């Protein structure tokens, strides 16, 4: 009879070995995307000399790389020696969502934060700060990774927009300011739903450049006079004049001090009676002494950016302290990475 405790330990050890190899695998997938292997093979199999020429690659290194990719199920060898891309490999085309995720989450900017997890735990800093530069500052100078990050964030946003538009009445507002609005995925849809409103997207300069490009793509090169752009640092100031300020998936990226500063800036910019809408992921409230929201996702955000997944109560405390009055809370209005929640408040 087998020793089940020994078998269990051996299985656990193998699982840990696999986990330790995950870093290499992630970089392999990222290289597969950056080299455009799936695109090169999308129209049919090619032999190694043809691929070597197309990539300007070292033939021996490329052969080894493709062998490793075959081990991950991304390519396969044909009977005639040519290499074909698999359906799994086609998911990693550079223009696809998984391809963009590979460029982001396995990119040097994000990867360098993982190297500093020990210091994150000891100091509470983000991994980027421990490495010498906050990840958002890094992205300002590394646009390939910044673009991939914003693409992934836009896709996450797409997953909740329809439910948000049904749950919240944007037509009651005339001037909507999206603070940290990214590529404008949310604000563009909101303005479609609220045809009498105008919108201002406010974000870092390099993100605003991406948002302008995304707007041109949406309108096929035309202009939407109702959607405007402003560049700046929302930890320093926020544009005035809105009757609705939207903060989506932003507060979770920052520690309590920065989140409080952002909310104070919105309060200072907003006129009396303006509404604040926070759309974010909340962690569950602790019950009966349960651990405070243990989750790998929450620590991933902390490591990358120094952010926090907060409970609804913690978020409400931040909002009230900034001077707003809570008017509505809508938990779990849409599924997602974590379930989506929103909180509405007014400025007295």
CSV table of N, CA, C and O in Angstrom, one decimal, residues 127-224:
chain,number,residue,atom,x,y,z
A,127,UNK,N,6.6,47.4,-5.3
A,127,UNK,CA,7.8,46.8,-5.9
A,127,UNK,C,8.5,47.8,-6.8
A,127,UNK,O,9.8,47.8,-6.8
A,128,UNK,N,7.8,48.6,-7.5
A,128,UNK,CA,8.5,49.6,-8.3
A,128,UNK,C,9.3,50.6,-7.5
A,128,UNK,O,10.4,51.0,-7.8
A,129,UNK,N,8.6,51.1,-6.4
A,129,UNK,CA,9.3,52.0,-5.5
A,129,UNK,C,10.6,51.4,-4.9
A,129,UNK,O,11.6,52.0,-4.8
A,130,UNK,N,10.4,50.1,-4.5
A,130,UNK,CA,11.6,49.4,-4.0
A,130,UNK,C,12.7,49.3,-5.0
A,130,UNK,O,13.9,49.3,-4.7
A,131,UNK,N,12.3,49.2,-6.3
A,131,UNK,CA,13.3,49.1,-7.4
A,131,UNK,C,13.8,50.5,-7.8
A,131,UNK,O,14.8,50.6,-8.6
A,132,UNK,N,13.2,51.5,-7.3
A,132,UNK,CA,13.7,52.9,-7.5
A,132,UNK,C,12.8,53.8,-8.4
A,132,UNK,O,13.1,55.0,-8.5
A,133,UNK,N,11.7,53.2,-8.9
A,133,UNK,CA,10.8,54.1,-9.7
A,133,UNK,C,9.4,53.4,-9.7
A,133,UNK,O,9.2,52.3,-10.0
A,134,UNK,N,8.4,54.2,-9.3
A,134,UNK,CA,7.0,53.8,-9.4
A,134,UNK,C,6.7,53.3,-10.8
A,134,UNK,O,7.1,53.9,-11.8
A,135,UNK,N,5.8,52.3,-10.9
A,135,UNK,CA,5.6,51.6,-12.2
A,135,UNK,C,4.9,52.6,-13.1
A,135,UNK,O,5.2,52.6,-14.3
A,136,UNK,N,4.1,53.5,-12.7
A,136,UNK,CA,3.5,54.5,-13.6
A,136,UNK,C,4.5,55.5,-14.2
A,136,UNK,O,4.4,55.9,-15.3
A,137,UNK,N,5.5,55.8,-13.3
A,137,UNK,CA,6.6,56.7,-13.9
A,137,UNK,C,7.4,55.9,-14.9
A,137,UNK,O,7.9,56.5,-15.9
A,138,UNK,N,7.6,54.6,-14.6
A,138,UNK,CA,8.4,53.8,-15.6
A,138,UNK,C,7.6,53.7,-16.9
A,138,UNK,O,8.2,53.9,-18.0
A,139,UNK,N,6.3,53.6,-16.9
A,139,UNK,CA,5.5,53.5,-18.1
A,139,UNK,C,5.5,54.7,-18.9
A,139,UNK,O,5.4,54.7,-20.2
A,140,UNK,N,5.7,55.9,-18.3
A,140,UNK,CA,5.8,57.1,-19.0
A,140,UNK,C,6.9,57.1,-20.0
A,140,UNK,O,6.9,57.8,-21.1
A,141,UNK,N,8.0,56.3,-19.7
A,141,UNK,CA,9.1,56.3,-20.6
A,141,UNK,C,9.3,55.0,-21.4
A,141,UNK,O,10.2,54.8,-22.1
A,142,UNK,N,8.3,54.0,-21.2
A,142,UNK,CA,8.3,52.7,-21.9
A,142,UNK,C,7.0,52.4,-22.4
A,142,UNK,O,6.1,51.7,-21.8
A,143,UNK,N,6.7,53.0,-23.6
A,143,UNK,CA,5.4,53.1,-24.1
A,143,UNK,C,4.9,51.7,-24.6
A,143,UNK,O,3.6,51.5,-24.7
A,144,UNK,N,5.7,50.8,-25.0
A,144,UNK,CA,5.2,49.5,-25.4
A,144,UNK,C,4.5,48.8,-24.3
A,144,UNK,O,3.4,48.3,-24.4
A,145,UNK,N,5.1,48.8,-23.1
A,145,UNK,CA,4.5,48.2,-21.9
A,145,UNK,C,3.3,49.1,-21.5
A,145,UNK,O,2.3,48.5,-21.0
A,146,UNK,N,3.4,50.4,-21.5
A,146,UNK,CA,2.3,51.2,-21.1
A,146,UNK,C,1.1,51.0,-22.0
A,146,UNK,O,0.0,50.9,-21.5
A,147,UNK,N,1.3,50.9,-23.3
A,147,UNK,CA,0.2,50.6,-24.2
A,147,UNK,C,-0.4,49.3,-23.9
A,147,UNK,O,-1.7,49.1,-23.9
A,148,UNK,N,0.4,48.2,-23.7
A,148,UNK,CA,-0.2,46.9,-23.3
A,148,UNK,C,-1.0,47.0,-22.0
A,148,UNK,O,-2.1,46.4,-21.9
A,149,UNK,N,-0.5,47.7,-21.0
A,149,UNK,CA,-1.2,47.9,-19.8
A,149,UNK,C,-2.5,48.5,-20.0
A,149,UNK,O,-3.6,48.0,-19.5
A,150,UNK,N,-2.6,49.6,-20.7
A,150,UNK,CA,-3.8,50.3,-21.0
A,150,UNK,C,-4.8,49.5,-21.8
A,150,UNK,O,-6.0,49.5,-21.6
A,151,UNK,N,-4.3,48.7,-22.7
A,151,UNK,CA,-5.1,47.7,-23.5
A,151,UNK,C,-5.8,46.7,-22.5
A,151,UNK,O,-7.0,46.5,-22.7
A,152,UNK,N,-5.0,46.2,-21.6
A,152,UNK,CA,-5.6,45.2,-20.7
A,152,UNK,C,-6.6,45.9,-19.8
A,152,UNK,O,-7.7,45.3,-19.5
A,153,UNK,N,-6.3,47.1,-19.3
A,153,UNK,CA,-7.3,47.8,-18.5
A,153,UNK,C,-8.6,48.1,-19.2
A,153,UNK,O,-9.7,48.0,-18.7
A,154,UNK,N,-8.4,48.5,-20.5
A,154,UNK,CA,-9.6,48.7,-21.3
A,154,UNK,C,-10.5,47.5,-21.5
A,154,UNK,O,-11.7,47.6,-21.4
A,155,UNK,N,-9.8,46.4,-21.6
A,155,UNK,CA,-10.6,45.1,-21.8
A,155,UNK,C,-11.4,44.8,-20.5
A,155,UNK,O,-12.5,44.4,-20.5
A,156,UNK,N,-10.7,45.0,-19.3
A,156,UNK,CA,-11.4,44.8,-18.0
A,156,UNK,C,-12.6,45.8,-17.9
A,156,UNK,O,-13.7,45.4,-17.4
A,157,UNK,N,-12.4,47.0,-18.4
A,157,UNK,CA,-13.5,48.0,-18.3
A,157,UNK,C,-14.7,47.5,-19.2
A,157,UNK,O,-15.8,47.6,-18.8
A,158,UNK,N,-14.4,47.0,-20.4
A,158,UNK,CA,-15.4,46.5,-21.3
A,158,UNK,C,-16.3,45.5,-20.6
A,158,UNK,O,-17.5,45.4,-20.9
A,159,UNK,N,-15.7,44.7,-19.7
A,159,UNK,CA,-16.5,43.7,-19.0
A,159,UNK,C,-17.5,44.2,-18.0
A,159,UNK,O,-18.4,43.4,-17.6
A,160,UNK,N,-17.5,45.5,-17.7
A,160,UNK,CA,-18.5,46.0,-16.7
A,160,UNK,C,-19.3,47.1,-17.2
A,160,UNK,O,-20.3,47.5,-16.6
A,161,UNK,N,-19.0,47.6,-18.4
A,161,UNK,CA,-19.7,48.8,-18.9
A,161,UNK,C,-21.2,48.7,-19.1
A,161,UNK,O,-22.0,49.5,-18.6
A,162,UNK,N,-21.6,47.6,-19.7
A,162,UNK,CA,-23.0,47.4,-20.0
A,162,UNK,C,-23.8,47.4,-18.7
A,162,UNK,O,-24.9,48.0,-18.5
A,163,UNK,N,-23.3,46.6,-17.7
A,163,UNK,CA,-24.0,46.5,-16.4
A,163,UNK,C,-24.0,47.9,-15.7
A,163,UNK,O,-25.0,48.3,-15.0
A,164,UNK,N,-22.9,48.6,-15.8
A,164,UNK,CA,-22.8,50.0,-15.1
A,164,UNK,C,-23.8,50.9,-15.8
A,164,UNK,O,-24.5,51.7,-15.1
A,165,UNK,N,-23.9,50.9,-17.1
A,165,UNK,CA,-24.9,51.8,-17.8
A,165,UNK,C,-26.3,51.5,-17.4
A,165,UNK,O,-27.2,52.4,-17.4
A,166,UNK,N,-26.6,50.2,-17.1
A,166,UNK,CA,-27.9,49.9,-16.6
A,166,UNK,C,-28.2,50.3,-15.2
A,166,UNK,O,-29.3,50.6,-14.8
A,167,UNK,N,-27.1,50.2,-14.4
A,167,UNK,CA,-27.3,50.4,-12.9
A,167,UNK,C,-27.2,51.8,-12.5
A,167,UNK,O,-27.8,52.2,-11.5
A,168,UNK,N,-26.6,52.7,-13.3
A,168,UNK,CA,-26.4,54.1,-12.9
A,168,UNK,C,-26.9,55.0,-14.1
A,168,UNK,O,-26.6,54.8,-15.2
A,169,UNK,N,-27.6,56.1,-13.7
A,169,UNK,CA,-28.2,57.0,-14.7
A,169,UNK,C,-27.2,58.1,-15.0
A,169,UNK,O,-27.2,59.1,-14.3
A,170,UNK,N,-26.5,58.0,-16.1
A,170,UNK,CA,-25.6,59.0,-16.5
A,170,UNK,C,-26.3,60.2,-17.1
A,170,UNK,O,-25.7,61.3,-17.3
A,171,UNK,N,-27.5,60.0,-17.6
A,171,UNK,CA,-28.2,61.0,-18.3
A,171,UNK,C,-28.6,62.2,-17.4
A,171,UNK,O,-29.0,63.3,-18.0
A,172,UNK,N,-28.5,62.0,-16.1
A,172,UNK,CA,-28.8,63.1,-15.2
A,172,UNK,C,-27.7,64.2,-15.1
A,172,UNK,O,-27.9,65.2,-14.5
A,173,UNK,N,-26.6,64.0,-15.8
A,173,UNK,CA,-25.4,64.8,-15.7
A,173,UNK,C,-25.1,65.5,-17.1
A,173,UNK,O,-25.4,65.0,-18.1
A,174,UNK,N,-24.5,66.7,-17.0
A,174,UNK,CA,-24.2,67.4,-18.2
A,174,UNK,C,-22.7,67.6,-18.4
A,174,UNK,O,-22.3,67.9,-19.5
A,175,UNK,N,-21.9,67.5,-17.4
A,175,UNK,CA,-20.4,67.6,-17.5
A,175,UNK,C,-19.8,66.5,-16.7
A,175,UNK,O,-19.7,66.6,-15.5
A,176,UNK,N,-19.2,65.5,-17.4
A,176,UNK,CA,-18.7,64.3,-16.7
A,176,UNK,C,-17.2,64.3,-16.9
A,176,UNK,O,-16.6,64.4,-18.0
A,177,UNK,N,-16.5,64.3,-15.7
A,177,UNK,CA,-15.0,64.3,-15.7
A,177,UNK,C,-14.6,62.9,-15.3
A,177,UNK,O,-14.9,62.4,-14.2
A,178,UNK,N,-13.9,62.2,-16.1
A,178,UNK,CA,-13.4,60.9,-15.9
A,178,UNK,C,-11.9,61.0,-15.4
A,178,UNK,O,-11.0,61.3,-16.2
A,179,UNK,N,-11.7,60.9,-14.1
A,179,UNK,CA,-10.4,61.1,-13.5
A,179,UNK,C,-9.6,59.7,-13.6
A,179,UNK,O,-10.0,58.7,-13.1
A,180,UNK,N,-8.4,59.8,-14.4
A,180,UNK,CA,-7.7,58.6,-14.6
A,180,UNK,C,-8.4,57.7,-15.7
A,180,UNK,O,-8.5,56.5,-15.5
A,181,UNK,N,-8.9,58.4,-16.7
A,181,UNK,CA,-9.9,57.7,-17.6
A,181,UNK,C,-9.2,56.8,-18.6
A,181,UNK,O,-9.9,56.2,-19.5
A,182,UNK,N,-7.9,56.6,-18.6
A,182,UNK,CA,-7.2,55.7,-19.5
A,182,UNK,C,-7.5,56.0,-21.0
A,182,UNK,O,-7.4,57.2,-21.4
A,183,UNK,N,-7.8,55.0,-21.7
A,183,UNK,CA,-8.0,55.2,-23.2
A,183,UNK,C,-9.3,55.7,-23.6
A,183,UNK,O,-9.7,55.9,-24.7
A,184,UNK,N,-10.2,56.0,-22.5
A,184,UNK,CA,-11.5,56.6,-22.8
A,184,UNK,C,-12.6,55.6,-23.1
A,184,UNK,O,-13.6,55.9,-23.6
A,185,UNK,N,-12.3,54.3,-22.8
A,185,UNK,CA,-13.3,53.2,-23.1
A,185,UNK,C,-14.6,53.5,-22.4
A,185,UNK,O,-15.7,53.4,-23.0
A,186,UNK,N,-14.5,53.8,-21.1
A,186,UNK,CA,-15.7,54.1,-20.3
A,186,UNK,C,-16.4,55.4,-20.8
A,186,UNK,O,-17.6,55.4,-21.0
A,187,UNK,N,-15.6,56.5,-20.8
A,187,UNK,CA,-16.3,57.8,-21.1
A,187,UNK,C,-16.9,57.8,-22.4
A,187,UNK,O,-18.0,58.4,-22.6
A,188,UNK,N,-16.3,57.2,-23.4
A,188,UNK,CA,-16.9,57.2,-24.8
A,188,UNK,C,-18.3,56.5,-24.7
A,188,UNK,O,-19.3,57.0,-25.3
A,189,UNK,N,-18.4,55.4,-24.0
A,189,UNK,CA,-19.7,54.7,-23.9
A,189,UNK,C,-20.7,55.5,-23.1
A,189,UNK,O,-21.9,55.5,-23.4
A,190,UNK,N,-20.2,56.1,-22.0
A,190,UNK,CA,-21.1,57.0,-21.2
A,190,UNK,C,-21.7,58.1,-22.0
A,190,UNK,O,-22.9,58.4,-21.9
A,191,UNK,N,-20.9,58.7,-22.9
A,191,UNK,CA,-21.4,59.8,-23.7
A,191,UNK,C,-22.4,59.4,-24.7
A,191,UNK,O,-23.3,60.1,-25.1
A,192,UNK,N,-22.3,58.1,-25.2
A,192,UNK,CA,-23.3,57.6,-26.1
A,192,UNK,C,-24.6,57.4,-25.4
A,192,UNK,O,-25.7,57.7,-25.9
A,193,UNK,N,-24.5,57.0,-24.1
A,193,UNK,CA,-25.8,56.9,-23.3
A,193,UNK,C,-26.4,58.2,-22.9
A,193,UNK,O,-27.6,58.3,-22.7
A,194,UNK,N,-25.5,59.2,-22.7
A,194,UNK,CA,-25.9,60.5,-22.2
A,194,UNK,C,-25.7,61.6,-23.3
A,194,UNK,O,-24.7,62.3,-23.2
A,195,UNK,N,-26.5,61.7,-24.3
A,195,UNK,CA,-26.2,62.5,-25.5
A,195,UNK,C,-26.2,64.0,-25.2
A,195,UNK,O,-25.7,64.8,-26.0
A,196,UNK,N,-26.8,64.4,-24.1
A,196,UNK,CA,-26.8,65.9,-23.7
A,196,UNK,C,-25.6,66.3,-23.0
A,196,UNK,O,-25.4,67.5,-22.7
A,197,UNK,N,-24.7,65.3,-22.6
A,197,UNK,CA,-23.6,65.6,-21.7
A,197,UNK,C,-22.3,65.8,-22.6
A,197,UNK,O,-22.2,65.4,-23.7
A,198,UNK,N,-21.3,66.5,-21.9
A,198,UNK,CA,-20.0,66.5,-22.5
A,198,UNK,C,-19.1,65.8,-21.5
A,198,UNK,O,-19.4,65.7,-20.3
A,199,UNK,N,-17.9,65.4,-21.9
A,199,UNK,CA,-17.0,64.7,-21.1
A,199,UNK,C,-15.6,65.2,-21.2
A,199,UNK,O,-15.1,65.6,-22.2
A,200,UNK,N,-14.9,65.1,-20.1
A,200,UNK,CA,-13.5,65.5,-20.0
A,200,UNK,C,-12.7,64.3,-19.5
A,200,UNK,O,-12.9,63.8,-18.3
A,201,UNK,N,-11.8,63.8,-20.2
A,201,UNK,CA,-10.9,62.7,-19.8
A,201,UNK,C,-9.6,63.3,-19.3
A,201,UNK,O,-8.9,64.1,-20.0
A,202,UNK,N,-9.3,62.9,-18.0
A,202,UNK,CA,-8.1,63.5,-17.4
A,202,UNK,C,-7.2,62.4,-16.9
A,202,UNK,O,-7.6,61.5,-16.2
A,203,UNK,N,-5.9,62.5,-17.4
A,203,UNK,CA,-5.0,61.4,-17.1
A,203,UNK,C,-3.6,61.9,-17.4
A,203,UNK,O,-3.4,63.1,-17.8
A,204,UNK,N,-2.6,61.1,-17.2
A,204,UNK,CA,-1.2,61.5,-17.4
A,204,UNK,C,-1.0,61.8,-18.9
A,204,UNK,O,-1.7,61.2,-19.8
A,205,UNK,N,0.0,62.6,-19.3
A,205,UNK,CA,0.1,63.0,-20.7
A,205,UNK,C,0.3,61.9,-21.6
A,205,UNK,O,-0.4,61.9,-22.7
A,206,UNK,N,1.1,60.8,-21.3
A,206,UNK,CA,1.3,59.7,-22.2
A,206,UNK,C,0.0,58.9,-22.4
A,206,UNK,O,-0.3,58.4,-23.5
A,207,UNK,N,-0.9,58.9,-21.4
A,207,UNK,CA,-2.1,58.2,-21.5
A,207,UNK,C,-3.1,59.0,-22.3
A,207,UNK,O,-3.9,58.4,-23.1
A,208,UNK,N,-3.1,60.3,-22.1
A,208,UNK,CA,-4.0,61.1,-22.9
A,208,UNK,C,-3.7,61.0,-24.4
A,208,UNK,O,-4.6,61.0,-25.3
A,209,UNK,N,-2.4,60.9,-24.7
A,209,UNK,CA,-2.0,60.6,-26.1
A,209,UNK,C,-2.7,59.4,-26.7
A,209,UNK,O,-3.2,59.3,-27.8
A,210,UNK,N,-2.6,58.3,-25.9
A,210,UNK,CA,-3.3,57.0,-26.3
A,210,UNK,C,-4.8,57.2,-26.4
A,210,UNK,O,-5.4,56.7,-27.3
A,211,UNK,N,-5.4,58.0,-25.5
A,211,UNK,CA,-6.8,58.2,-25.5
A,211,UNK,C,-7.2,58.9,-26.8
A,211,UNK,O,-8.3,58.6,-27.4
A,212,UNK,N,-6.4,59.9,-27.2
A,212,UNK,CA,-6.7,60.6,-28.4
A,212,UNK,C,-6.7,59.7,-29.6
A,212,UNK,O,-7.5,59.7,-30.5
A,213,UNK,N,-5.7,58.8,-29.6
A,213,UNK,CA,-5.6,57.8,-30.7
A,213,UNK,C,-6.7,56.9,-30.7
A,213,UNK,O,-7.3,56.5,-31.8
A,214,UNK,N,-7.1,56.4,-29.5
A,214,UNK,CA,-8.3,55.5,-29.4
A,214,UNK,C,-9.6,56.2,-29.9
A,214,UNK,O,-10.4,55.5,-30.6
A,215,UNK,N,-9.7,57.5,-29.6
A,215,UNK,CA,-10.9,58.2,-30.0
A,215,UNK,C,-11.0,58.3,-31.5
A,215,UNK,O,-12.0,58.1,-32.2
A,216,UNK,N,-9.8,58.6,-32.2
A,216,UNK,CA,-9.8,58.6,-33.6
A,216,UNK,C,-10.1,57.3,-34.2
A,216,UNK,O,-10.8,57.2,-35.3
A,217,UNK,N,-9.7,56.2,-33.6
A,217,UNK,CA,-10.0,54.9,-34.1
A,217,UNK,C,-11.5,54.6,-34.0
A,217,UNK,O,-12.1,54.0,-34.9
A,218,UNK,N,-12.1,55.0,-32.9
A,218,UNK,CA,-13.5,54.8,-32.7
A,218,UNK,C,-14.3,55.5,-33.7
A,218,UNK,O,-15.4,55.1,-34.1
A,219,UNK,N,-13.9,56.8,-34.0
A,219,UNK,CA,-14.7,57.6,-34.9
A,219,UNK,C,-14.2,57.6,-36.3
A,219,UNK,O,-14.6,58.4,-37.1
A,220,UNK,N,-13.3,56.7,-36.6
A,220,UNK,CA,-12.7,56.5,-37.9
A,220,UNK,C,-12.1,57.8,-38.4
A,220,UNK,O,-12.3,58.2,-39.5
A,221,UNK,N,-11.3,58.4,-37.5
A,221,UNK,CA,-10.6,59.6,-37.8
A,221,UNK,C,-11.3,60.9,-37.6
A,221,UNK,O,-10.7,62.0,-37.8
A,222,UNK,N,-12.6,60.8,-37.3
A,222,UNK,CA,-13.3,62.0,-37.0
A,222,UNK,C,-13.1,62.6,-35.6
A,222,UNK,O,-12.3,62.1,-34.9
A,223,UNK,N,-13.9,63.6,-35.3
A,223,UNK,CA,-13.8,64.2,-34.0
A,223,UNK,C,-15.2,64.1,-33.3
A,223,UNK,O,-16.2,64.2,-33.9
A,224,UNK,N,-15.1,63.9,-32.0
A,224,UNK,CA,-16.3,64.0,-31.2
A,224,UNK,C,-16.1,65.2,-30.3
A,224,UNK,O,-15.4,65.2,-29.3
